[in-house]
Short mmCIF file of C-alpha atoms and ligand atoms in Angstrom, two decimals:
data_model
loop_
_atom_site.label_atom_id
_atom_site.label_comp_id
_atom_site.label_asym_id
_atom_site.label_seq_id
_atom_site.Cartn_x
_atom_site.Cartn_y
_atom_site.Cartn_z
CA UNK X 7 -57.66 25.71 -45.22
CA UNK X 8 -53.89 25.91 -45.79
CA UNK X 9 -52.20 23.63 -47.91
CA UNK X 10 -48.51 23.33 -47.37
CA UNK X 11 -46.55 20.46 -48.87
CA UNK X 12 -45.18 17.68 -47.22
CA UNK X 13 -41.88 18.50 -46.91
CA UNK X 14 -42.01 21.88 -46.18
CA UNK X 15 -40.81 21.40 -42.34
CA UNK X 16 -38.08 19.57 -43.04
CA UNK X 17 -34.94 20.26 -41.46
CA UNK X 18 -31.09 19.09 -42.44
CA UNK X 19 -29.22 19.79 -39.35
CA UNK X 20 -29.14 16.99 -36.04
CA UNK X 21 -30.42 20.38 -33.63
CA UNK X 22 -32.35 23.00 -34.73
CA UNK X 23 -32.03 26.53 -33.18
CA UNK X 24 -34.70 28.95 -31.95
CA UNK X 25 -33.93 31.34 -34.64
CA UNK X 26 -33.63 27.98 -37.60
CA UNK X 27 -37.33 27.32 -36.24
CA UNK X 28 -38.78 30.67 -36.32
CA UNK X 29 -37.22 31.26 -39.67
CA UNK X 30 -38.58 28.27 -40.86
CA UNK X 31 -42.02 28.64 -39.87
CA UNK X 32 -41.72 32.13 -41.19
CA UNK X 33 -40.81 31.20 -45.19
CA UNK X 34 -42.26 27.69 -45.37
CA UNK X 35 -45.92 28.75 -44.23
CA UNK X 36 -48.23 30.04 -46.39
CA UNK X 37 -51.47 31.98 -45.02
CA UNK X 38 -54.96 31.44 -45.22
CA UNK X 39 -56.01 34.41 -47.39
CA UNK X 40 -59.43 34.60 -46.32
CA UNK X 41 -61.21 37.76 -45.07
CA UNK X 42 -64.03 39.09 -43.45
CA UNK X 43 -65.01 42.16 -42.56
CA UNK X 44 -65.91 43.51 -38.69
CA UNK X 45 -67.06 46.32 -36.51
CA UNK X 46 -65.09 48.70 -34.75
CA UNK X 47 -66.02 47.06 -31.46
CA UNK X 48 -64.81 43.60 -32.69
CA UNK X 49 -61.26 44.44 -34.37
CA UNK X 50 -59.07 44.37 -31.55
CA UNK X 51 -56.92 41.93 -31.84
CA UNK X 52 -57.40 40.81 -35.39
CA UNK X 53 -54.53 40.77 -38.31
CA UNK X 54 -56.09 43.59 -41.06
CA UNK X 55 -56.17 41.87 -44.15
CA UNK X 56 -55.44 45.31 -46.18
CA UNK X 57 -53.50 48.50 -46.01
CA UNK X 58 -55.70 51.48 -44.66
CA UNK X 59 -54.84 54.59 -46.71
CA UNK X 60 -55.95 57.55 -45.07
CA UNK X 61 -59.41 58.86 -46.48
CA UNK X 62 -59.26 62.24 -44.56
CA UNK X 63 -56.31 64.22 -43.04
CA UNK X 64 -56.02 63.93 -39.18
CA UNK X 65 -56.60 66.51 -37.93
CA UNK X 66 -59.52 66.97 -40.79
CA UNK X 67 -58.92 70.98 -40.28
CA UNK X 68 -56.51 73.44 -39.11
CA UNK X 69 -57.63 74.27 -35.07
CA UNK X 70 -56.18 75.94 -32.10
CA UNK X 71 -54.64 73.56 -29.70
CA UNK X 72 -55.46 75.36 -26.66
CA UNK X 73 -58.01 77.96 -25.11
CA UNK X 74 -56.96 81.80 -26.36
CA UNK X 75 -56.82 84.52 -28.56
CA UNK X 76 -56.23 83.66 -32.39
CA UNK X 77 -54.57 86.81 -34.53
CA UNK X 78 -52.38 86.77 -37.86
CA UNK X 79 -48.83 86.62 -37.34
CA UNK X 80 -48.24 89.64 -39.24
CA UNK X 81 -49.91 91.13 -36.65
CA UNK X 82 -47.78 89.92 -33.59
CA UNK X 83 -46.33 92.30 -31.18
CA UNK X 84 -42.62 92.06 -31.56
CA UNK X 85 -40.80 94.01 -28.38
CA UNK X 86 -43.58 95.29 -26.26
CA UNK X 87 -46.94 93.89 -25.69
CA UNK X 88 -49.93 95.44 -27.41
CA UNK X 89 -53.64 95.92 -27.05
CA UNK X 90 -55.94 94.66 -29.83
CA UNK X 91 -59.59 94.56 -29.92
CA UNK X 92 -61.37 91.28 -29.68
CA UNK X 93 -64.10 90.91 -32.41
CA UNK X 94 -65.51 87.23 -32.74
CA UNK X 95 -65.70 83.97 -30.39
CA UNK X 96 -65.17 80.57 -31.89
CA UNK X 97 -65.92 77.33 -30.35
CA UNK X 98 -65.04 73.62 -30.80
CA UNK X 99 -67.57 72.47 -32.98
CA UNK X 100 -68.69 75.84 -34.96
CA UNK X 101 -66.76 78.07 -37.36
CA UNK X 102 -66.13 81.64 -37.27
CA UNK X 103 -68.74 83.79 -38.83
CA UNK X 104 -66.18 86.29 -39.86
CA UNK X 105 -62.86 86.35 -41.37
CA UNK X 106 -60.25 88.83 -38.78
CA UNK X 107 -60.24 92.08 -39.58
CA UNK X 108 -56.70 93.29 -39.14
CA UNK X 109 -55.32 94.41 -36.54
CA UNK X 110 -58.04 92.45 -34.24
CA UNK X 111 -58.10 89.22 -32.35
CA UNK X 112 -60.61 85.92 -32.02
CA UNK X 113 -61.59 84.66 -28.76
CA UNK X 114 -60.70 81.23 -29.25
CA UNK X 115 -61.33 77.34 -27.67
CA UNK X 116 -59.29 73.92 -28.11
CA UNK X 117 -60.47 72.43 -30.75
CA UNK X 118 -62.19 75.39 -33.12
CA UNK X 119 -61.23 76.10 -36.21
CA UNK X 120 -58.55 78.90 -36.70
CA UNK X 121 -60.53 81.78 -38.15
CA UNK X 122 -59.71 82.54 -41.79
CA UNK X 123 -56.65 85.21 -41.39
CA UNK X 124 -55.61 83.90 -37.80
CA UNK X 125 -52.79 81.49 -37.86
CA UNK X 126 -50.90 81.98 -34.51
CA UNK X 127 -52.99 81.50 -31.06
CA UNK X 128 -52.05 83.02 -27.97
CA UNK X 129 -52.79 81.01 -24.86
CA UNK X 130 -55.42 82.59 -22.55
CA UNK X 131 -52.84 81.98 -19.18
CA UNK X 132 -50.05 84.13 -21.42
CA UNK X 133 -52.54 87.56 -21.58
CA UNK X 134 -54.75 89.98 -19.89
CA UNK X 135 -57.86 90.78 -20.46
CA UNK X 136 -58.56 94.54 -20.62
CA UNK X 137 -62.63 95.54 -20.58
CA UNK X 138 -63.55 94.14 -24.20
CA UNK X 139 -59.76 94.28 -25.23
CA UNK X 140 -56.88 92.06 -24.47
CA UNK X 141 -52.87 92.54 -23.90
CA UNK X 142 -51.01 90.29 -26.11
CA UNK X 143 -47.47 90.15 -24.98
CA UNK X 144 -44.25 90.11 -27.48
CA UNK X 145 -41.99 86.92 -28.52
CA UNK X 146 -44.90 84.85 -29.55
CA UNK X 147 -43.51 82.39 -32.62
CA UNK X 148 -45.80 82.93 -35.82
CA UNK X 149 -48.01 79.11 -36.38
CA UNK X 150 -47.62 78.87 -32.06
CA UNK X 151 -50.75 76.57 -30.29
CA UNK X 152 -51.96 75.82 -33.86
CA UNK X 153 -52.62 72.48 -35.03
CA UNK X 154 -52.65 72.47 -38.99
CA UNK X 155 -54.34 69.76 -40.70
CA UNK X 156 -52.97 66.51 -41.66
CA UNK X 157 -50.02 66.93 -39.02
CA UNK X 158 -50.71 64.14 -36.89
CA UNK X 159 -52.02 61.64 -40.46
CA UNK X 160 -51.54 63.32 -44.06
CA UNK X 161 -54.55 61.96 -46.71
CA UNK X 162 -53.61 59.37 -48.13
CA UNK X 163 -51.09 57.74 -46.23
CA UNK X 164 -50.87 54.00 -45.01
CA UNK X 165 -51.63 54.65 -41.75
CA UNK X 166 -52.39 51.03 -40.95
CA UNK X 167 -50.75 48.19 -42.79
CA UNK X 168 -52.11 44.79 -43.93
CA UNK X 169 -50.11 41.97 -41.51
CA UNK X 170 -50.51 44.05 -38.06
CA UNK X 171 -52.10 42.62 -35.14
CA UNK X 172 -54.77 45.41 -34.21
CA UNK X 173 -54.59 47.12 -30.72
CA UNK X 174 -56.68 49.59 -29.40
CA UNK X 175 -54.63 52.84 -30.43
CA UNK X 176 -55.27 51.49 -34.10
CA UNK X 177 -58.93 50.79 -33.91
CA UNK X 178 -59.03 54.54 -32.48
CA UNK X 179 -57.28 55.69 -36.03
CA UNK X 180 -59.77 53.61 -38.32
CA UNK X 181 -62.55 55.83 -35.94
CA UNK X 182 -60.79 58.86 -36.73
CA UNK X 183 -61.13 57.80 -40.67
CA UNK X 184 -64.69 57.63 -39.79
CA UNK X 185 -64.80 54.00 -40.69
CA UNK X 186 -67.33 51.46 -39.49
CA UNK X 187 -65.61 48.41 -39.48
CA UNK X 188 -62.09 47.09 -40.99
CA UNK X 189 -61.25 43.97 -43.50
CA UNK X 190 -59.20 41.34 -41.30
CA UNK X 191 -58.36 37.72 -41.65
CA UNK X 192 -60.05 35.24 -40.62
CA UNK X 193 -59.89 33.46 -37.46
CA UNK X 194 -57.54 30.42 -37.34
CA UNK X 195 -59.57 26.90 -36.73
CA UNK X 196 -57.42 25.16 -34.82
CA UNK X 197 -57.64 21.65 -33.32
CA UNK X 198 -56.23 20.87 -29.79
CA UNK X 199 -56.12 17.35 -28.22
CA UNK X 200 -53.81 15.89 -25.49
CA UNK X 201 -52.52 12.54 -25.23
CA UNK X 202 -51.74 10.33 -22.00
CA UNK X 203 -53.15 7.53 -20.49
CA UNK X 204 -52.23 9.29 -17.62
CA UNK X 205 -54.23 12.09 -18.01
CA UNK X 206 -58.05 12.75 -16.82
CA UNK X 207 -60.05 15.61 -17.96
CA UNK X 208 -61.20 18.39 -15.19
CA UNK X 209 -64.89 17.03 -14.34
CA UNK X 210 -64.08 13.27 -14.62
CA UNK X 211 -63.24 10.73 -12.22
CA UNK X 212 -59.48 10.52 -11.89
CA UNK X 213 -58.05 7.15 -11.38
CA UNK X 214 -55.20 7.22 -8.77
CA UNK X 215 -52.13 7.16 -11.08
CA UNK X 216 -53.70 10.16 -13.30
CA UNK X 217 -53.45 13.57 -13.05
CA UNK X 218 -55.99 16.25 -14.70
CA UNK X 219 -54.90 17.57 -18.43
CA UNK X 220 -53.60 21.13 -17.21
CA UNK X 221 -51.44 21.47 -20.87
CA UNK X 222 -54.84 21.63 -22.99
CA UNK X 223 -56.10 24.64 -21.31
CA UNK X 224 -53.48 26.42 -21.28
CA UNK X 225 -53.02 26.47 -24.59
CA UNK X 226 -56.58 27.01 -25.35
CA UNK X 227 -56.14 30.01 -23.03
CA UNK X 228 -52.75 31.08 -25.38
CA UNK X 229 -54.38 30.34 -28.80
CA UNK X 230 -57.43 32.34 -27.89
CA UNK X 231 -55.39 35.30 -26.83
CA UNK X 232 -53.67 35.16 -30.14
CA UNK X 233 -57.10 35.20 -31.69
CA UNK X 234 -57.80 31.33 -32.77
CA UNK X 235 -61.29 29.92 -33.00
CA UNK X 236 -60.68 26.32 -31.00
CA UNK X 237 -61.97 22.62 -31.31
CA UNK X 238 -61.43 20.71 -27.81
CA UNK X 239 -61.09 17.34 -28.65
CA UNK X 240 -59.62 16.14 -25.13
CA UNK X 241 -57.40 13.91 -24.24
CA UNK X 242 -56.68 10.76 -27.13
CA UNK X 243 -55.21 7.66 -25.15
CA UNK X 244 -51.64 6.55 -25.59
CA UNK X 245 -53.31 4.53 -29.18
CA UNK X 246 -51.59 4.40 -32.62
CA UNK X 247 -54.86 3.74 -34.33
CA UNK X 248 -56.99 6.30 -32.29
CA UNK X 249 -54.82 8.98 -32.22
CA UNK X 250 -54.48 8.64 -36.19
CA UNK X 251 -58.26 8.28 -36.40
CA UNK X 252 -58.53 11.56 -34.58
CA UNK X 253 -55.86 13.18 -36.25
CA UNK X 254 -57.66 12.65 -39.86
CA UNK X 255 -60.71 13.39 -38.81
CA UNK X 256 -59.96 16.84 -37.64
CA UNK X 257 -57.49 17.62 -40.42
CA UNK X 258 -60.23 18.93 -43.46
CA UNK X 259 -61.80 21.26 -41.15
CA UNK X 260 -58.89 22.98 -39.76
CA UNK X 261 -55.54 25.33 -40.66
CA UNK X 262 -53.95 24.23 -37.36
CA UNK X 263 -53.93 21.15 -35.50
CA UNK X 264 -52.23 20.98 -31.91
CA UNK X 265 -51.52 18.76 -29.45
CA UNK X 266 -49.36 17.99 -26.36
CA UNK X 267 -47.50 14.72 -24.99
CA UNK X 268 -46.24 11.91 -26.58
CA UNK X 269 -43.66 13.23 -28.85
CA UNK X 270 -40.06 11.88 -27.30
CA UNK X 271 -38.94 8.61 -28.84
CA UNK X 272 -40.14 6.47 -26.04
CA UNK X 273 -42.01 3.04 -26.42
CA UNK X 274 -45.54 4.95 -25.62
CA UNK X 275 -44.99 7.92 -26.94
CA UNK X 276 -47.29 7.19 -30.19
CA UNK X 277 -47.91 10.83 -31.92
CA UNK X 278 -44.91 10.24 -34.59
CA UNK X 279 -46.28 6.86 -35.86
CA UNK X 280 -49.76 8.08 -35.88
CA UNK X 281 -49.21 11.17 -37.88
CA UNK X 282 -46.62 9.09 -40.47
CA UNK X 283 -49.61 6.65 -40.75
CA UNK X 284 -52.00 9.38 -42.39
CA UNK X 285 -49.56 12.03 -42.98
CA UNK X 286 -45.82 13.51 -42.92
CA UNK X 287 -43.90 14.10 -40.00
CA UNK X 288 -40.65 15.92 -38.63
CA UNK X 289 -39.18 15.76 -34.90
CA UNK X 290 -37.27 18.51 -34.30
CA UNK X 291 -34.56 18.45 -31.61
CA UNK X 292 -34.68 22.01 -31.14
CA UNK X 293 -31.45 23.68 -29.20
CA UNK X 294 -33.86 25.12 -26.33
CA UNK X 295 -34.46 24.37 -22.24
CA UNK X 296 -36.97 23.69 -21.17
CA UNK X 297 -38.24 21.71 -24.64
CA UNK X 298 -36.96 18.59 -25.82
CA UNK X 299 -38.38 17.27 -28.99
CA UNK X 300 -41.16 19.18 -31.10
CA UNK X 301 -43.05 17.50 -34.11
CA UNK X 302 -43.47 19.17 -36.81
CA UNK X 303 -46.19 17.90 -40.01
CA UNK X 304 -48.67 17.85 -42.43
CA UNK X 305 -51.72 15.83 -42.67
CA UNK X 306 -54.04 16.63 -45.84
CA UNK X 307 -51.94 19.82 -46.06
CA UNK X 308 -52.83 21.15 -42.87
CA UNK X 309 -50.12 21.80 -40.13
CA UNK X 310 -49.81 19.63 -37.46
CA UNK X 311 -47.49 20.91 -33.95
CA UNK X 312 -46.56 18.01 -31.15
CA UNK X 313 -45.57 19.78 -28.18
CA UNK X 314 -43.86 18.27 -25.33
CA UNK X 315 -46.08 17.28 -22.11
CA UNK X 316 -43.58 18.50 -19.01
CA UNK X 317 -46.14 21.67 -19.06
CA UNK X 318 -42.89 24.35 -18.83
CA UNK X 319 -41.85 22.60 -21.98
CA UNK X 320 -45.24 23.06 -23.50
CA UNK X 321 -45.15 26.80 -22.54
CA UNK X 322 -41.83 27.46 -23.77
CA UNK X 323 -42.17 25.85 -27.19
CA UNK X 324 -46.18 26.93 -27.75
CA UNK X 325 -44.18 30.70 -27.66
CA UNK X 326 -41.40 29.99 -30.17
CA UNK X 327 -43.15 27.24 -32.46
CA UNK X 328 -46.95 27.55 -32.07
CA UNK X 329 -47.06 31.37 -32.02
CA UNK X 330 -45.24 31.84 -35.24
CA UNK X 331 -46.99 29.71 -37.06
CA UNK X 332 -50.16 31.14 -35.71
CA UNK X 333 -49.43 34.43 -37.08
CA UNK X 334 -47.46 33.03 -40.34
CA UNK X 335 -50.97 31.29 -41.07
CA UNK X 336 -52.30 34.01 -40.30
CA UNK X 337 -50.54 36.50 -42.86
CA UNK X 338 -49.78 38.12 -39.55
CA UNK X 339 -46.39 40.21 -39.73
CA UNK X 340 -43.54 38.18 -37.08
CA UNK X 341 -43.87 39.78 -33.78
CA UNK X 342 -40.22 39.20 -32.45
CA UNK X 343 -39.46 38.53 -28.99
CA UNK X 344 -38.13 41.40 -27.91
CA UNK X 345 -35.81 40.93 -24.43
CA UNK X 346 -36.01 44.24 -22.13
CA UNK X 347 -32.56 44.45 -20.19
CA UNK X 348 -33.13 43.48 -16.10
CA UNK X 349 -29.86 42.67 -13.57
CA UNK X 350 -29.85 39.05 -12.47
CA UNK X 351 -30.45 38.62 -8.95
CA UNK X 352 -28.84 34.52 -9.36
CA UNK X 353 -25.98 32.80 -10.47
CA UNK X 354 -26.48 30.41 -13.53
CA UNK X 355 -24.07 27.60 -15.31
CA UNK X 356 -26.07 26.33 -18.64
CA UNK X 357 -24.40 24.72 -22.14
CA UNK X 358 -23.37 26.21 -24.96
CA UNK X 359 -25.00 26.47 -28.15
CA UNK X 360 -28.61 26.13 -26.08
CA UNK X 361 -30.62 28.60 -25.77
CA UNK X 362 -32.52 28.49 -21.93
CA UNK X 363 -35.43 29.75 -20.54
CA UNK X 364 -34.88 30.86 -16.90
CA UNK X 365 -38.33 31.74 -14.87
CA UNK X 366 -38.14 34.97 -12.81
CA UNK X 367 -39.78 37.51 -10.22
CA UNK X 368 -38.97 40.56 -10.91
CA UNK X 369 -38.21 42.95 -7.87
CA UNK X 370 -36.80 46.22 -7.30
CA UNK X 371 -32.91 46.05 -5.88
CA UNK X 372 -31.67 48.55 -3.21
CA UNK X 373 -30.90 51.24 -5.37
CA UNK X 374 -34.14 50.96 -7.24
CA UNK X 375 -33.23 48.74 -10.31
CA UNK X 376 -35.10 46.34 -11.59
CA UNK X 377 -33.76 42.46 -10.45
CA UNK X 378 -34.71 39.51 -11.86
CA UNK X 379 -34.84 36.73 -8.86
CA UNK X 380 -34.79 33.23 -10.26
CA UNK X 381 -37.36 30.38 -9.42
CA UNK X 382 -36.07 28.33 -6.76
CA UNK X 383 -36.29 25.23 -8.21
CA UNK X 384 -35.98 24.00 -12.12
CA UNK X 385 -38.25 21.08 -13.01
CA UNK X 386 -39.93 21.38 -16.21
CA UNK X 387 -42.91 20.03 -14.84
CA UNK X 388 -43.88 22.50 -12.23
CA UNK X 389 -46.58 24.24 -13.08
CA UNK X 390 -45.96 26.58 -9.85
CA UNK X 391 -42.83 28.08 -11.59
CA UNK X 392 -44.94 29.60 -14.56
CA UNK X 393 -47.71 30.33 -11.81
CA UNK X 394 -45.77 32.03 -9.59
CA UNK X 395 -43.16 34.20 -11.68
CA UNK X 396 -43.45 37.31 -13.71
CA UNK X 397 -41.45 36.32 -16.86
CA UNK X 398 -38.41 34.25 -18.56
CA UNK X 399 -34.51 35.07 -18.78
CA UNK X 400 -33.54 34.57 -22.36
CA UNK X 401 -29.97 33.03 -22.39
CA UNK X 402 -28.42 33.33 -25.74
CA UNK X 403 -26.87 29.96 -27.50
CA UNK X 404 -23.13 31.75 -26.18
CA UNK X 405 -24.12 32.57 -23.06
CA UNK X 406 -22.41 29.67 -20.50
CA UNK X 407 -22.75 31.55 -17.04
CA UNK X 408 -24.58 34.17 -15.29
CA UNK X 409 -23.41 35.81 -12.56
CA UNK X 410 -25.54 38.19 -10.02
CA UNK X 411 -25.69 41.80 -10.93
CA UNK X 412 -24.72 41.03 -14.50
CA UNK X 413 -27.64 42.25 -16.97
CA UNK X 414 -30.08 39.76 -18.58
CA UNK X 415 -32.56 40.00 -21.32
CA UNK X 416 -36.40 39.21 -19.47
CA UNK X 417 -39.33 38.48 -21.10
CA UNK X 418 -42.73 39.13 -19.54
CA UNK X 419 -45.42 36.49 -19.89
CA UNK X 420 -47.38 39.54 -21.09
CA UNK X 421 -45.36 40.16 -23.70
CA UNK X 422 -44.94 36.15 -24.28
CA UNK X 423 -48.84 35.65 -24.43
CA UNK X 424 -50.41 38.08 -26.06
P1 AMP E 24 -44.80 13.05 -22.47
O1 AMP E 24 -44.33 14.21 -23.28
O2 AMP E 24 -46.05 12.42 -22.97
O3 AMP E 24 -43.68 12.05 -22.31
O4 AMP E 24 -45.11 13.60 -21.02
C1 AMP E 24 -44.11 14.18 -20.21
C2 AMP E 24 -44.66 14.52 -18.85
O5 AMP E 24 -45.65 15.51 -18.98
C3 AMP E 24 -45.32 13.37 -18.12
O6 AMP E 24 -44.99 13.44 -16.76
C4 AMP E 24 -46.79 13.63 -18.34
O7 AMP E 24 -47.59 13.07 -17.33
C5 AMP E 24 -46.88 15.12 -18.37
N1 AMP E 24 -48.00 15.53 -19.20
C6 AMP E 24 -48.24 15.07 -20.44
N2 AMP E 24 -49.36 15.63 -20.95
C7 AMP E 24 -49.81 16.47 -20.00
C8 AMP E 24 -50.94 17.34 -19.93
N3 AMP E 24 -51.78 17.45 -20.95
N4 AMP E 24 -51.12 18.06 -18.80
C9 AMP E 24 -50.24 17.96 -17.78
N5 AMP E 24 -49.16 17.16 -17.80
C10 AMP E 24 -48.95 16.41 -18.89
MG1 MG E 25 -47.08 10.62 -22.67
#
């Protein structure tokens, strides 16, 4: 498990800033170092525990990159076309029984390798074919339609780096190596609970003032997608002494322990006592809306996360707390947030020095642009605003209006979740 001191979240300032907090996360974490090793068919997704230097060139061998005639370059026609005589047919897959004798050319297919001699390959649309001859026409460029080995990988190179989050494309390259499986880290344990009197799991009977636990799912749903192994523990009442009970029971077996409500200052909002009684704890006031308070600790040197309950709040800070530290733990390179550039279809007053979340559809405009057309309505509690739009407008800490047709920075859940 990780072991992180107790004060390692600890944080000077009255308000923290999005950037403060993923910079924190990022040099006060330290990851859990252990590996295992997996097939092929299971690495999407995982963080490689070890650089990948290239065991074989890519391509392995020099080959013609289309279907054609192969001939030395000393041989090609330079102002008028010219006949040769084809002697030899390679395909993908075999090798030329022959080396070229000069002056000739080698029926080629994408894919074979280039005939020793040949290194230029003229495609079969570019000639004609003449009886058991073909016309080769002038102006070819010596090397043309010729991949030469190594030129898409060299041997030897890092082609994949310890710290990235594998995606298909990369699992493609370790098949290309001709490997079987790759080293990657471990997945995260991580403990999730929620906390509410209010709240009744899906499946229960819920009493009339409760509503079902929607928060705990989704971030079940957003720590699997980051790759997390998870331990539901449900919903912990609105209890000092149970939610500190549950809190060091969970901590040994762990790296990551979650949970969501309960974390503002208010007379029944418990979590901060709790995890002082068998641990340390932080709140930070982070600069960020929709958020409000996060907690921040250590119990038994294991990280602990309080997100708010309002479930937009939970959202918002699970992507710029939770996944950070997910990946930190992880040994995981940072994956920043990068903001593609959209025109806002809304107007928009917000504080300074904030940074705000605004959820958006995104629709084409009249001339074709993309628009970014704001949620109608702003509660931080609505889970139809996360269910209904595409993405989020990132409003930078400056930023203190928006006006429509200005450009914004949007962020796609896609990007935000995965
Ligand atoms: P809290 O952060 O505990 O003060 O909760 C803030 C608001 O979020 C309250 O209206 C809660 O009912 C709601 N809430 C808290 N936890 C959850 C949850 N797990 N699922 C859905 N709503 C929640
Ligand atoms: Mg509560």
């Amino acid at each position: 498990m990780a072991q992180l001191s107790d004060d390692c979240f600890a944080f000077g300032g009255p308000m923290m800033s999005v950037d403060e907090a993923v910079d924190l996360i990022a040099t006060r974490v330290t990851p859990v170092l252990d590996v295992e090793k997996v097939a092929l068919v299971q690495a999407d997704g995982r963080i490689l525990a070890h650089d990948v230097l290239a065991p074989l060139p890519l391509p392995p061998f020099t080959n013609s990159a289309v279907d054609g005639y192969a001939v030395s370059s000393r041989d090609l026609p330079q102002k008028d076309e010219q006949t040769f005589a084809v002697s030899g047919r390679v395909q993908a897959g075999s090798t030329a029984s022959a080396s070229l004798k000069p002056g000739h050319a080698v029926r080629i297919f994408t894919g074979a390798p280039m005939p020793d001699g040949t290194d230029t390959v003229f495609m079969q649309e570019d000639v004609r074919v003449d009886g058991g001859k073909v016309v080769l026409p002038a102006g070819l460029k010596p090397g043309a339609n010729v991949r030469p080995a190594g030129e898409d990988i060299p041997l030897g190179v890092a082609a994949l780096q310890a710290g990235q989050r594998l995606r298909p494309q990369d699992v493609a390259l370790a098949a290309a190596f001709g490997l079987t499986g790759l080293e990657v880290v471990r997945r995260l344990r991580v403990a999730v609970f929620s906390t509410g009197n209010e709240l009744a799991s899906p499946g229960e009977a819920r009493a009339a003032a409760q509503l079902f636990d929607s928060n705990r799912f989704m971030l079940m749903a957003m720590l699997a997608r980051i790759g997390c192994e998870i331990s539901d523990l449900g919903i912990i009442r609105d209890d000092r002494a149970a939610l500190a009970r549950a809190l060091q029971n969970v901590a040994a077996a762990h790296d990551l322990i979650l949970t969501t409500g309960g974390v503002s200052t208010g007379e029944e909002d418990h979590v901060k006592a709790s995890v002082e009684s068998v641990g340390r704890l932080v709140l930070w006031r982070m600069a960020i809306k929709p958020g409000r308070p996060v907690a921040m600790g250590i119990i038994g040197g294991t990280p602990f996360v309080g997100l708010p309950g309002n479930p937009v709040a939970s959202f918002v800070t699970f992507v710029h707390v939770v996944r950070p530290t997910v990946f930190a733990l992880s040994g995981a390179r940072p994956e920043p947030l990068t903001p593609m550039p959209v025109r806002a279809a809304f107007a928009y007053k917000k504080k300074i020095s904030r940074r705000e979340y605004v959820r958006v559809t995104l629709r084409k405009g009249a001339d074709g642009a993309l628009e970014a057309e704001k949620f109608p309505r702003e509660g931080a509690g609505l889970l139809s605003s996360l269910t209904e739009t595409d993405g989020l407008i990132e409003l930078g800490e400056d930023v203190t209006q928006v006006s429509p047709g200005q450009m914004v920075g949007f962020l796609s859940y896609a990007a935000l979740i995965n």
